[in-house]
Short mmCIF file of N, CA and C in Angstrom, two decimals:
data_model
loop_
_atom_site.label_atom_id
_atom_site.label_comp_id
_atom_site.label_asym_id
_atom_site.label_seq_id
_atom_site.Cartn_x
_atom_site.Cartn_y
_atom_site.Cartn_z
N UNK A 620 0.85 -1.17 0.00
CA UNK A 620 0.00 0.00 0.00
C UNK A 620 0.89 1.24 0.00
N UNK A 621 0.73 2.40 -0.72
CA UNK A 621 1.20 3.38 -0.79
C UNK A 621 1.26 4.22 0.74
N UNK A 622 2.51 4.82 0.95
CA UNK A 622 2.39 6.09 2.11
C UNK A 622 1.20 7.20 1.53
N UNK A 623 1.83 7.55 -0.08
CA UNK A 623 1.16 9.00 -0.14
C UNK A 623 -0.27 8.41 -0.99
N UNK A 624 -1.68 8.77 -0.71
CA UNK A 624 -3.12 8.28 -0.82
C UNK A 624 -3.46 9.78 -1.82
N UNK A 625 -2.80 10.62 -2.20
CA UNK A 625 -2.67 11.90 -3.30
C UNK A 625 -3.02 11.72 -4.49
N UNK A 626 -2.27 10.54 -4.80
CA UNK A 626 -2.28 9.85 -6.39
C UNK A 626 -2.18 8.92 -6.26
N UNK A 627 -2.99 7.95 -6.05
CA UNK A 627 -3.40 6.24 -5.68
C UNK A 627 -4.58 6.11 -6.47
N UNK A 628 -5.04 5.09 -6.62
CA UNK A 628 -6.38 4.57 -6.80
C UNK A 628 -6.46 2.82 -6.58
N UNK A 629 -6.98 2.06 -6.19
CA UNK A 629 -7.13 0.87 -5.79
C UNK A 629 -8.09 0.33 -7.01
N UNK A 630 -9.02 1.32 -7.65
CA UNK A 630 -9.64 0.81 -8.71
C UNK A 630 -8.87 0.40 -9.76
N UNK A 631 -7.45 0.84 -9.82
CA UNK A 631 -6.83 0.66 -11.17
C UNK A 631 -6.24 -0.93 -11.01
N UNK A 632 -6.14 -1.09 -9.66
CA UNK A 632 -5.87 -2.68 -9.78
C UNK A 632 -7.16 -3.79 -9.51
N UNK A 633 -7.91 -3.08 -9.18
CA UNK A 633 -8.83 -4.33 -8.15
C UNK A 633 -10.30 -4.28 -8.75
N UNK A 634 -10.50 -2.57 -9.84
CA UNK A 634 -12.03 -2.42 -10.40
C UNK A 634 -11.85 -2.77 -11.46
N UNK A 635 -13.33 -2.43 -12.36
CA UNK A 635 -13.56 -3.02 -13.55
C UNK A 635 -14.74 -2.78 -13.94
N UNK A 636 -14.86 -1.71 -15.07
CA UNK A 636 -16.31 -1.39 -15.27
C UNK A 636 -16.55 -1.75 -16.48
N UNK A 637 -17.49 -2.50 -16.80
CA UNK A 637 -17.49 -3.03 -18.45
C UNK A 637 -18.98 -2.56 -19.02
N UNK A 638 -18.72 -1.93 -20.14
CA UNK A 638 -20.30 -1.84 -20.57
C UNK A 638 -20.55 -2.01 -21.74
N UNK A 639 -21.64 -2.78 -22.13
CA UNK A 639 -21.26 -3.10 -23.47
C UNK A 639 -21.53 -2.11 -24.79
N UNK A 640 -20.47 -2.53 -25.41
CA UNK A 640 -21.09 -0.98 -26.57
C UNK A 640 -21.35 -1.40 -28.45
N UNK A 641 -21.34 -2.50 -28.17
CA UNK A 641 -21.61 -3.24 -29.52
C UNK A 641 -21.66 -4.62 -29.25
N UNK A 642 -22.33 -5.22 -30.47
CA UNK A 642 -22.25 -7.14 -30.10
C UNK A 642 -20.85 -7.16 -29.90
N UNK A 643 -19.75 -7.04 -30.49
CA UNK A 643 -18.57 -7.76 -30.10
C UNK A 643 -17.09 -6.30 -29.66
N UNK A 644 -17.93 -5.07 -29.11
CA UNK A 644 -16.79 -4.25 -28.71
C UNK A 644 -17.74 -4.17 -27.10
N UNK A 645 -16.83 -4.10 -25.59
CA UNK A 645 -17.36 -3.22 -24.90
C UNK A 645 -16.67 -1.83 -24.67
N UNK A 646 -16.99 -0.98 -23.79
CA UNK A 646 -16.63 0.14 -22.94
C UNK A 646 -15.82 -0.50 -21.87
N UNK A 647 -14.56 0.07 -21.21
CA UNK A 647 -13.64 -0.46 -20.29
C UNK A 647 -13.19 0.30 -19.56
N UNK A 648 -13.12 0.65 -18.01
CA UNK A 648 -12.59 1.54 -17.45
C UNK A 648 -12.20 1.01 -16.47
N UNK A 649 -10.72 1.54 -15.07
CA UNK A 649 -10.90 1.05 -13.90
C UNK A 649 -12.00 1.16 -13.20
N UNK A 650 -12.98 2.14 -13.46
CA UNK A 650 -14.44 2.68 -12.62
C UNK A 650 -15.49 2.76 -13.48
N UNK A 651 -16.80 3.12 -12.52
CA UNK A 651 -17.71 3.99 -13.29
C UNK A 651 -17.31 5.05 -13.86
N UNK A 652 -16.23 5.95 -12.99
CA UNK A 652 -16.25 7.09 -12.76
C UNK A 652 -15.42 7.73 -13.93
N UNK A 653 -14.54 6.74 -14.38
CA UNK A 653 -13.30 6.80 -15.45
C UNK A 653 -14.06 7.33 -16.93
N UNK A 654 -13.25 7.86 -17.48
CA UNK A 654 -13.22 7.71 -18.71
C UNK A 654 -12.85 6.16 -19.29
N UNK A 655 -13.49 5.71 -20.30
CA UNK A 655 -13.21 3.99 -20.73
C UNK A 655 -12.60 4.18 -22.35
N UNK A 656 -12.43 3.34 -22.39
CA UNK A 656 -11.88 2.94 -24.18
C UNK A 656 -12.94 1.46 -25.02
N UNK A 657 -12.99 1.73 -26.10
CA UNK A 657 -14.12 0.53 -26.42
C UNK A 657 -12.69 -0.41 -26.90
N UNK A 658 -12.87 -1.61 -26.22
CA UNK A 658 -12.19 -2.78 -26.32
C UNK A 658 -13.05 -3.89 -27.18
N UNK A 659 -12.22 -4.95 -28.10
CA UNK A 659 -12.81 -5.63 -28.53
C UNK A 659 -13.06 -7.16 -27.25
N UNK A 660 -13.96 -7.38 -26.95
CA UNK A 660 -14.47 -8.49 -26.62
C UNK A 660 -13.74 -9.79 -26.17
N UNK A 661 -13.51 -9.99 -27.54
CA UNK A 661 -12.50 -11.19 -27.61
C UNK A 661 -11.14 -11.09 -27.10
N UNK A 662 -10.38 -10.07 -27.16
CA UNK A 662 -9.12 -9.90 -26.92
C UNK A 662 -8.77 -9.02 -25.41
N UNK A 663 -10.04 -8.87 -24.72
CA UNK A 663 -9.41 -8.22 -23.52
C UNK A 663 -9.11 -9.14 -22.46
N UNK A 664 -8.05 -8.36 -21.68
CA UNK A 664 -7.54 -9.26 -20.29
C UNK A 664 -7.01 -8.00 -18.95
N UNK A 665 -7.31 -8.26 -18.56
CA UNK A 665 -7.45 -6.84 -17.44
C UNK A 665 -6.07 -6.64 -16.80
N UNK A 666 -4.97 -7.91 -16.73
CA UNK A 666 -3.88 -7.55 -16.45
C UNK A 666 -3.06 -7.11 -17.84
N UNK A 667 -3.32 -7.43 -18.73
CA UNK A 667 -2.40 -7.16 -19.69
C UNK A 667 -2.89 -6.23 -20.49
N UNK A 668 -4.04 -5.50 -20.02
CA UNK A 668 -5.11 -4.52 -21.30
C UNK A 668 -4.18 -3.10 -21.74
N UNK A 669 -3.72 -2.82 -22.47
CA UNK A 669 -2.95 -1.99 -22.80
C UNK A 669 -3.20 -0.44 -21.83
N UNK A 670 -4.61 -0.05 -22.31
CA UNK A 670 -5.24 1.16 -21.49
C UNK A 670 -5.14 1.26 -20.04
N UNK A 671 -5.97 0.15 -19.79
CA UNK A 671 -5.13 0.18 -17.80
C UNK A 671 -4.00 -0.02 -17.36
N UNK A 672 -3.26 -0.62 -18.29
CA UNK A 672 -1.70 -0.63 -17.86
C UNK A 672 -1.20 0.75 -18.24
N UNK A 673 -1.46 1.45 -18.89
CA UNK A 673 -1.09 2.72 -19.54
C UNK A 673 -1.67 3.84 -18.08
N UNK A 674 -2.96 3.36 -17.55
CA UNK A 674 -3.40 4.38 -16.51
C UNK A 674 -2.84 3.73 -15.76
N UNK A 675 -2.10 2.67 -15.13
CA UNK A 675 -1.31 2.48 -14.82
C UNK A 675 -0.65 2.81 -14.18
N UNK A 676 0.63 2.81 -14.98
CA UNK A 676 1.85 3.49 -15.73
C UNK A 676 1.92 4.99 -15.01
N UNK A 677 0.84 5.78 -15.10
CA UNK A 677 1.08 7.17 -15.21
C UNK A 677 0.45 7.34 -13.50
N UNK A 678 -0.41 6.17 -12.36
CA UNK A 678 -0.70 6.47 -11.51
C UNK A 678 1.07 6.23 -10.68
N UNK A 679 1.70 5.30 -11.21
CA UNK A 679 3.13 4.90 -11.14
C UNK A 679 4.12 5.49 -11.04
N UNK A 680 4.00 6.62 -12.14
CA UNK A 680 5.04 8.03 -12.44
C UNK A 680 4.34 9.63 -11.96
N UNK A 681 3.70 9.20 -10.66
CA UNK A 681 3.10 10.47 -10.23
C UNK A 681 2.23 11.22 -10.79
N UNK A 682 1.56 10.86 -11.80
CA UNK A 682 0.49 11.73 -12.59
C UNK A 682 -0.69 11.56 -12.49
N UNK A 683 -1.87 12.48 -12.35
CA UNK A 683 -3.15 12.57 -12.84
C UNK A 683 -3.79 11.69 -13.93
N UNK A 684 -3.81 10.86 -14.23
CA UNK A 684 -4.59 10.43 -15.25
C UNK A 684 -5.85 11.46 -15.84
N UNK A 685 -5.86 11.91 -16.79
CA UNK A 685 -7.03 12.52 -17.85
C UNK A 685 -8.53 11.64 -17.45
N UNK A 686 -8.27 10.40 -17.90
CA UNK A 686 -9.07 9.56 -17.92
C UNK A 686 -9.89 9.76 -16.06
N UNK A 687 -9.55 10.30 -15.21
CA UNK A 687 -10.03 9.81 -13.64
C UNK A 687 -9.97 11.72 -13.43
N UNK A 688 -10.45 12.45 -14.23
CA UNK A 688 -10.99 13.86 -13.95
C UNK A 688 -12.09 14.00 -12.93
N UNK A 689 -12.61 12.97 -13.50
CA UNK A 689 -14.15 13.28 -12.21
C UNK A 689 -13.73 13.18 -10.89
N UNK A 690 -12.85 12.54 -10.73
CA UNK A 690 -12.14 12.37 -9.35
C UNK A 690 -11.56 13.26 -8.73
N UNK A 691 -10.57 13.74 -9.72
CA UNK A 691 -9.57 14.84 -9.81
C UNK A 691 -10.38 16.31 -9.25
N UNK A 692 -11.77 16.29 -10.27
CA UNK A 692 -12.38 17.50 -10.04
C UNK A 692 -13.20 17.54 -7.93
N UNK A 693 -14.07 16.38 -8.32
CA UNK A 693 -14.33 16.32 -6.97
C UNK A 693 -13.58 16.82 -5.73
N UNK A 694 -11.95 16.19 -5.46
CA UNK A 694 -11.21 16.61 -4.80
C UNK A 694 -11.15 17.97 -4.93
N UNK A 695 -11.06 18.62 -5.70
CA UNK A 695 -10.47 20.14 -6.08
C UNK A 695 -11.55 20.40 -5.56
N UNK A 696 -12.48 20.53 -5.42
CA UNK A 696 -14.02 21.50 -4.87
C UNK A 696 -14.38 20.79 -3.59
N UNK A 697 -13.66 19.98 -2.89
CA UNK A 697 -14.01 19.42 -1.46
C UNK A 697 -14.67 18.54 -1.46
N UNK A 698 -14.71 17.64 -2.09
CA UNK A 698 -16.03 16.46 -2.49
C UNK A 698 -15.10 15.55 -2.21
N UNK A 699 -15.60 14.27 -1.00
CA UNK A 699 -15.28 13.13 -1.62
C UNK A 699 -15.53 12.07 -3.07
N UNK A 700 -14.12 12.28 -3.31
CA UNK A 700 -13.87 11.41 -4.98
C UNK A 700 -14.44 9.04 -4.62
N UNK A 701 -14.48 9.01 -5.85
CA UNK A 701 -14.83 7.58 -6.07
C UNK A 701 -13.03 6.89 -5.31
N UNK A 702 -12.86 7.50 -5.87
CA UNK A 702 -11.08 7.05 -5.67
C UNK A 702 -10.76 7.04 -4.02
N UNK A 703 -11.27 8.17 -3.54
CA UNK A 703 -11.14 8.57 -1.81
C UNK A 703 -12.19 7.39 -1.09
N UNK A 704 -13.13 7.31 -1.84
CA UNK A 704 -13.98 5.82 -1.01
C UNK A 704 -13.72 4.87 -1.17
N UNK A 705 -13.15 4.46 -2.24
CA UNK A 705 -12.39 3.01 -2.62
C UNK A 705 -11.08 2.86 -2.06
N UNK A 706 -10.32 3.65 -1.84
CA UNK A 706 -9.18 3.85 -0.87
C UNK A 706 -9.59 3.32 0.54
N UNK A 707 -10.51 3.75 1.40
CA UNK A 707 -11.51 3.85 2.75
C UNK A 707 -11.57 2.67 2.38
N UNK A 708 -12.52 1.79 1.62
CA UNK A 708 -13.25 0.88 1.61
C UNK A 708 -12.02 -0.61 1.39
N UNK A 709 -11.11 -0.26 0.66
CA UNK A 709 -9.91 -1.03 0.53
C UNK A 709 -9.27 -1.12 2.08
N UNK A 710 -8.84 -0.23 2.56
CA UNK A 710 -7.92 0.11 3.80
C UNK A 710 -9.01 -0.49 4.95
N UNK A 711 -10.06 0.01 4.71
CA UNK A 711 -10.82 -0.12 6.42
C UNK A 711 -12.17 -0.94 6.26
N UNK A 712 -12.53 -1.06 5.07
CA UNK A 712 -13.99 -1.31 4.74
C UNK A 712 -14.16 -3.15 4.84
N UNK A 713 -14.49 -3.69 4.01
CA UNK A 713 -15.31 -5.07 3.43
C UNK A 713 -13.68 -6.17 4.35
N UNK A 714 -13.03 -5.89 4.04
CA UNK A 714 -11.64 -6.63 4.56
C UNK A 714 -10.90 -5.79 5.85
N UNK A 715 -11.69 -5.38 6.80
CA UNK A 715 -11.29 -4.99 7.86
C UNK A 715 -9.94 -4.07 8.23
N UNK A 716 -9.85 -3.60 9.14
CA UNK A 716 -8.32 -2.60 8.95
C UNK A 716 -7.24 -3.45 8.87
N UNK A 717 -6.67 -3.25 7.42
CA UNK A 717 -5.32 -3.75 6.92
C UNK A 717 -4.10 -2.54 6.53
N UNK A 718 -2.69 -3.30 6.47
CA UNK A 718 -2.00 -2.60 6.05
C UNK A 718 -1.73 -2.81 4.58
N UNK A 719 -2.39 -3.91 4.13
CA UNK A 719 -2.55 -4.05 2.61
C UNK A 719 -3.08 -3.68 1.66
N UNK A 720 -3.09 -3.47 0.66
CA UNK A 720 -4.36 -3.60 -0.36
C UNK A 720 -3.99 -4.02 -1.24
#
């Protein structure tokens, strides 16, 4: 588990929002909350999906992801973000107080 909870998200490893957007493409995001990419069907795999490894990547190298604005914005105006409850809910919630996630 990370010290700094600033630029984390637990959805990027542990969520999964799928919606479908054609017979054989869906919608793919770590969240609801995300921006998604339409993936083909047949060829996705959630550890190896190019896009979440890419949001990833950039939660990895200290950055904001584009894609997790709604989050981003929330925080900025005092709102708890999707990201700030899934953090809570990871750390203290469904699996009791851990030092894991």
């Amino acid at each position: 588990m990370p010290s700094d909870y600033n630029n984390w998200c637990p959805e990027i490893y542990r969520g999964l929002f799928v919606n479908r957007y054609t017979d054989d493409k869906v919608l793919v995001a770590p969240c609801c909350q995300a921006r998604g990419k339409v993936q083909s069907v047949d060829t996705f795999d959630f550890n190896t999906d190019e896009y979440l490894n890419l949001l990833r990547d950039e939660f990895s190298q200290g950055k904001k992801p584009s894609a997790c604005q709604r989050c981003w914005d929330a925080e900025n105006i005092g709102q708890k973000s999707r990201r700030q409850s899934a953090i809570e809910f990871f750390k203290f919630g469904a699996f009791g107080i851990s030092n894991e996630i």
